[in-house]
Structures are given as C-alpha cells and as structure tokens.
Coordinates of C-alpha atoms in Angstrom, one line a residue:
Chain A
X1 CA -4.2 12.9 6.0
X2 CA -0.1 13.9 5.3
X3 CA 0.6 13.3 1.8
X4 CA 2.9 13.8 -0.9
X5 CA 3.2 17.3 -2.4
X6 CA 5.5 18.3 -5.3
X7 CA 6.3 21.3 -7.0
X8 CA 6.0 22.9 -9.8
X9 CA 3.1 21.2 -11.3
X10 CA 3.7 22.3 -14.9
X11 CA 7.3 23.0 -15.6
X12 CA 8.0 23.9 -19.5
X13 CA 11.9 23.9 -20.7
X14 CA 13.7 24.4 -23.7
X15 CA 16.3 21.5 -25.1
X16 CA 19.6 21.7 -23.4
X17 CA 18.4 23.5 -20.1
X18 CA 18.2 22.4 -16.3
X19 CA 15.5 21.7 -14.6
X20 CA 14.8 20.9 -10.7
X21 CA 11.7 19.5 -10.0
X22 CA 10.9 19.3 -6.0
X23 CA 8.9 16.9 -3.6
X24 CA 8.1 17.3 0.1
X25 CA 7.5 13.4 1.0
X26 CA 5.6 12.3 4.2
X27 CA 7.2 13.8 7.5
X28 CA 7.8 10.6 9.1
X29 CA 8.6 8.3 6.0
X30 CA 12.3 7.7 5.1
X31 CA 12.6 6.1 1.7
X32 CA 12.0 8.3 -0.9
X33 CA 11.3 7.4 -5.1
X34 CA 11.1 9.0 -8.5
X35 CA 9.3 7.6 -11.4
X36 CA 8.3 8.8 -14.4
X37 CA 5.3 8.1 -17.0
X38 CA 5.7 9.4 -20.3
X39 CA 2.3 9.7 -22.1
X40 CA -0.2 6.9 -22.8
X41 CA 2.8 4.7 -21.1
X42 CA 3.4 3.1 -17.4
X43 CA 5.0 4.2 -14.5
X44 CA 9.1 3.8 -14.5
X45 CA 10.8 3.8 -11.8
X46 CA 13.8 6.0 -12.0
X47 CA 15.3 6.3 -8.2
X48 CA 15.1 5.3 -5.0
X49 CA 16.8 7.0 -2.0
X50 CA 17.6 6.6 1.4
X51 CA 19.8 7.3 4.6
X52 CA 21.2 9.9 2.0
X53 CA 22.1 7.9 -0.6
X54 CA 20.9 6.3 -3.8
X55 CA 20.1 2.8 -2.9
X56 CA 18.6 1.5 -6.3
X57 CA 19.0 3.3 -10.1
X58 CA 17.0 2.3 -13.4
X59 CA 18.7 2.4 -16.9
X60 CA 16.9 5.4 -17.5
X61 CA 18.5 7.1 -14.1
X62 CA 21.5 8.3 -16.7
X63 CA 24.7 10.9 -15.7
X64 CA 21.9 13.9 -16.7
X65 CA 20.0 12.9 -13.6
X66 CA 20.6 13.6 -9.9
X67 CA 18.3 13.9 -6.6
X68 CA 19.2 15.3 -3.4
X69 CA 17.8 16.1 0.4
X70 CA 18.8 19.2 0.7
X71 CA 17.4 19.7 3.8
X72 CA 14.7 17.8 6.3
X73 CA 12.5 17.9 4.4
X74 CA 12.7 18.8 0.5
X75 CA 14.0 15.8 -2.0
X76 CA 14.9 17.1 -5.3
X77 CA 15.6 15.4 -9.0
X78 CA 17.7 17.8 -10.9
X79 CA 18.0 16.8 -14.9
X80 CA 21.2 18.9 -15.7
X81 CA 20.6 19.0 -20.3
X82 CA 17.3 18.2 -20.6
X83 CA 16.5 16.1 -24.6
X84 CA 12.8 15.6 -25.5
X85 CA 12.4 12.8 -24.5
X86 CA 12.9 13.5 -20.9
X87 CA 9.0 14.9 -21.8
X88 CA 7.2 13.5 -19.0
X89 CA 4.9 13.2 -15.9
X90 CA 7.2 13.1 -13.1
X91 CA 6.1 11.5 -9.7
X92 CA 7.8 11.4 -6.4
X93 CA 6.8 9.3 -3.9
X94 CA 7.7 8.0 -0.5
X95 CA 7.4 4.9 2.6
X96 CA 7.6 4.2 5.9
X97 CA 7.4 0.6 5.7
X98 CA 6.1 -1.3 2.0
X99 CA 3.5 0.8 0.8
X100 CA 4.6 3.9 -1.5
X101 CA 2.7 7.0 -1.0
X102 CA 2.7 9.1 -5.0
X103 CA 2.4 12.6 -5.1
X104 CA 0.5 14.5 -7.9
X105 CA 2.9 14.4 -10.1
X106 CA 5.2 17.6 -11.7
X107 CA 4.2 17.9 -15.8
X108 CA 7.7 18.2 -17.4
X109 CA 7.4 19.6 -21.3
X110 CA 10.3 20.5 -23.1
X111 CA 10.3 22.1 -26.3
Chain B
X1 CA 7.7 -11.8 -21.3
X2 CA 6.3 -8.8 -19.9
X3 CA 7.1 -8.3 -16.2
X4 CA 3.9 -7.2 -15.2
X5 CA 1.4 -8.1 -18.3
X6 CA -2.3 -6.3 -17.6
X7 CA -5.0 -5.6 -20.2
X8 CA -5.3 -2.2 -21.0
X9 CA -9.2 -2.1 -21.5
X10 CA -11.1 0.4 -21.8
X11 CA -13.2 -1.6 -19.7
X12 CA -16.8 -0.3 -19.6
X13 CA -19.5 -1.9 -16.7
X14 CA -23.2 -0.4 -15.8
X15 CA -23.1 1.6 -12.1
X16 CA -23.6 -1.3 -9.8
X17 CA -22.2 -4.0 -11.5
X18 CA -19.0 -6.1 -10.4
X19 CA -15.5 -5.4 -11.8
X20 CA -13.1 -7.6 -12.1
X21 CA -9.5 -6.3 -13.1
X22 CA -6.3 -8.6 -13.6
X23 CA -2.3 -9.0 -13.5
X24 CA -0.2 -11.8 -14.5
X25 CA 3.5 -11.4 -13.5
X26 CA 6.7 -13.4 -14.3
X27 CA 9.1 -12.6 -11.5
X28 CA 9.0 -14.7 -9.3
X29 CA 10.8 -12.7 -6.3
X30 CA 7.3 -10.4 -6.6
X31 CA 6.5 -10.6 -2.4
X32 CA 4.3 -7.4 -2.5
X33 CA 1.3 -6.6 -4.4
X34 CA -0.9 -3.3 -4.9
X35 CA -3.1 -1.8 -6.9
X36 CA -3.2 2.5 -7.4
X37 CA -6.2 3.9 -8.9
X38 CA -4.9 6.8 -11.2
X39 CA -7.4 9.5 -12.4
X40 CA -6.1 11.5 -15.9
X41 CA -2.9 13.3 -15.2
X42 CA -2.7 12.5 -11.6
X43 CA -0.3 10.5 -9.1
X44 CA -1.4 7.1 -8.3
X45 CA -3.3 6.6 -5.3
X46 CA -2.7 3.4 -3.3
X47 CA -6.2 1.2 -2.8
X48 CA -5.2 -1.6 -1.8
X49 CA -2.0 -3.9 -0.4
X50 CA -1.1 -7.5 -0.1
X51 CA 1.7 -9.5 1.2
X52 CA 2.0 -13.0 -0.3
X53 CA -0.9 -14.9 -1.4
X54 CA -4.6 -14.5 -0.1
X55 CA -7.5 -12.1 0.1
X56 CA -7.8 -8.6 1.5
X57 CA -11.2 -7.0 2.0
X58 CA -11.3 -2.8 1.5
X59 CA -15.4 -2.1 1.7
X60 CA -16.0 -2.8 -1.9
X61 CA -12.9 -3.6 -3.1
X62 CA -11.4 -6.9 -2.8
X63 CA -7.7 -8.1 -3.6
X64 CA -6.2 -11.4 -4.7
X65 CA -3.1 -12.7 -5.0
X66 CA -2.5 -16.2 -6.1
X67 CA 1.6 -16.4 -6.5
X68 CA 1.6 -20.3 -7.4
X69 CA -0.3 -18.4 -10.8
X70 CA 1.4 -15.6 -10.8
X71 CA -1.9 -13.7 -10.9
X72 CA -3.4 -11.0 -9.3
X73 CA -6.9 -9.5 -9.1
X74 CA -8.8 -6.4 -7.6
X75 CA -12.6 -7.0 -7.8
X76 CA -15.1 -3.9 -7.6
X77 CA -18.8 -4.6 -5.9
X78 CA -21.4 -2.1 -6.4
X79 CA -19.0 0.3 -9.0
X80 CA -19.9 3.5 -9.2
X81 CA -19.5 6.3 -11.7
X82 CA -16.6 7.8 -9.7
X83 CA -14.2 4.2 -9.7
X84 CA -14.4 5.4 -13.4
X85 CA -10.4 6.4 -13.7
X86 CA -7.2 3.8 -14.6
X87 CA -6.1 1.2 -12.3
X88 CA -2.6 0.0 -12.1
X89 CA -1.4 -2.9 -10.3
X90 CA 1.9 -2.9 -8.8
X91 CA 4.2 -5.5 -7.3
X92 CA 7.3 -5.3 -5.6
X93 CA 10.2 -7.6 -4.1
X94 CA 9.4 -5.5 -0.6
X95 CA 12.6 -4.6 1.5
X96 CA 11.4 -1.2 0.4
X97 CA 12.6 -2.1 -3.2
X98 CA 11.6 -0.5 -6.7
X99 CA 7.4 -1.0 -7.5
X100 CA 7.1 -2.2 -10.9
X101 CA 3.7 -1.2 -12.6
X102 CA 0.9 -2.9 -14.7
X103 CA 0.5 -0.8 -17.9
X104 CA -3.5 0.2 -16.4
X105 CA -6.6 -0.7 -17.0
X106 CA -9.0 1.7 -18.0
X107 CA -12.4 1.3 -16.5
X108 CA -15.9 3.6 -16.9
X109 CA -18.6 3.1 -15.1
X110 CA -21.9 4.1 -16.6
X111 CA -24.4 5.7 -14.6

C-alpha cells in the first residue's frame, strides 16, 4: 500500500539554525500539506501546496518557513532561524482527491 | 467557541465492549468529515471518511455525521486491546482545503 514517508525521523537543532525536514508524498497524489503538533496538543495545519504553489497558509506559516518540490517527487519545509518553540512533531501529508494521507511524522527538537 | 470541540478522555472500555467517541463543530462550511487513529508519536492514520450527513459502515467501525447538530461520531463494536491509541476527528470544507483536528480522544481497551 503507497504511503507517505518523511525524513529524518528525529532531527535535533540548536536556536538560530536551519533545518529542512523532507517528505516523499504518494506518487500519484498532487496536493501536498504540512502540519504540526506540538506535545500533548492537536494537529495544526501549517501549508498546503499545489500545482507548485502555496494555495493556503496558517498564522503560524510565518517569513521563517518555506516548502518546495524540488523535484518529482521530494516536498520539502525548510524553517530558515529555528526559536523553541518551533519544537515539534512535524507531519506531511498528501491527496488525490479529499482524503489526506499523514506520514509518520519528522520529531523536531531544538535546544 | 472551539472549532472542533472533542473530549479528551482517557476513555477506558473492557475488550469487547462498544465505544462511542464524539465531535461537536461550529463551522458551518465543515462538508468533509474523518476520523485518524493516532498511536504515541506517530502520523495519523485515516479510518474512516464521510461526505455530508449519514452513516458509513468500516467492519467494526461505524461513522456519523449529523450536520443540522453539528455532531459527529465514530462507534467501535467488539474493541479490542489494539484500537487502544488516540482518535482524532477531522473535518474539512473539501475542495482539497486545510483539515482541522479534534484535540483526540484517548481510548484503552482492557483485555
């Protein structure tokens, strides 16, 4: 069953650094997402992308953060000075039609 | 008002029995409704999706969506000691727009 995948699955960062956390949606989908779920709280959306463009932002989705489709098949979110708070599980997902397909998530802790 | 309002347990049910989970929403423009099961640390993992109001039938798991309440339900039959993770319902205004989450329920089944 195709699914989701994202890399790195732990990522630890000091204060002020850049970080690029990558996802490798469905083959065939062609919306992809980012959320995010800080620690004993719910899942935020943060991004959602298309046709190579951002179609829809949160609040949260700030100058610090940009994602990208470098190629066919990678889709990227790049925080560029990371701050505590950007402490996080962060979740890509992707859809063909409706349903949104989650990957496993990349642990982002930074220090 | 919450958004999405949904009672963050922990819910704890004898293997076997019948679980019941629930959503209340405010937004009206709410077309799409899901529910992810989400084990510690993990993505969420779709289970179930419904368009609009009604039933839809999984094996043992069993959505409803009744939009004049602006309330949602996923029951359980038969639970067994591995549904034991958090379940998150989800909604969305479809036209592959932004899912906005349920804050989890947390549910053990005892064997």
């Amino acid at each position: 069953e195709p699914e989701v995948t994202q890399t790195p699955s732990h990522q630890v960062t000091q204060m002020g650094q850049e970080v690029i956390l990558r996802c490798v949606p469905i083959s065939n989908h062609l919306y992809f997402y980012w959320y995010r779920q800080i620690l004993g709280q719910k899942v935020e959306f943060l991004v959602s992308f298309y046709n190579n463009e951002i179609s829809e932002k949160s609040e949260i989705f700030d100058d610090q953060f940009s994602v990208e489709r470098p190629d066919g098949s990678n889709f990227t979110l790049k925080i560029r000075s990371t701050k505590l708070e950007d402490s996080a599980m962060y979740f890509c997902a992707s859809s063909e039609a409706h349903e949104q397909y989650f990957g496993p998530g990349t642990r982002l802790t930074v220090t | 008002q919450k958004e999405v309002e949904q009672d963050p347990g922990p819910l704890s049910v004898p293997e076997g029995a019948i679980v019941s989970l629930n959503c209340t929403y405010s937004n009206s423009a709410f077309q799409y409704f899901m529910w992810y099961r989400q084990y510690s640390r993990k993505g969420p993992e779709l289970l179930m999706y419904t368009y609009s109001s009604g039933n839809k039938e999984d094996g043992r798991f069993t959505a409803q969506v009744d939009k004049s309440s602006k309330y949602i339900s996923l029951f359980i039959r038969d639970s067994q000691p591995s549904d034991s993770a958090t379940y998150l319902c989800a909604m969305s205004g479809g036209g592959y727009q932004k899912v906005t989450f349920g804050t989890g329920t947390k549910l053990q089944v005892i064997p």
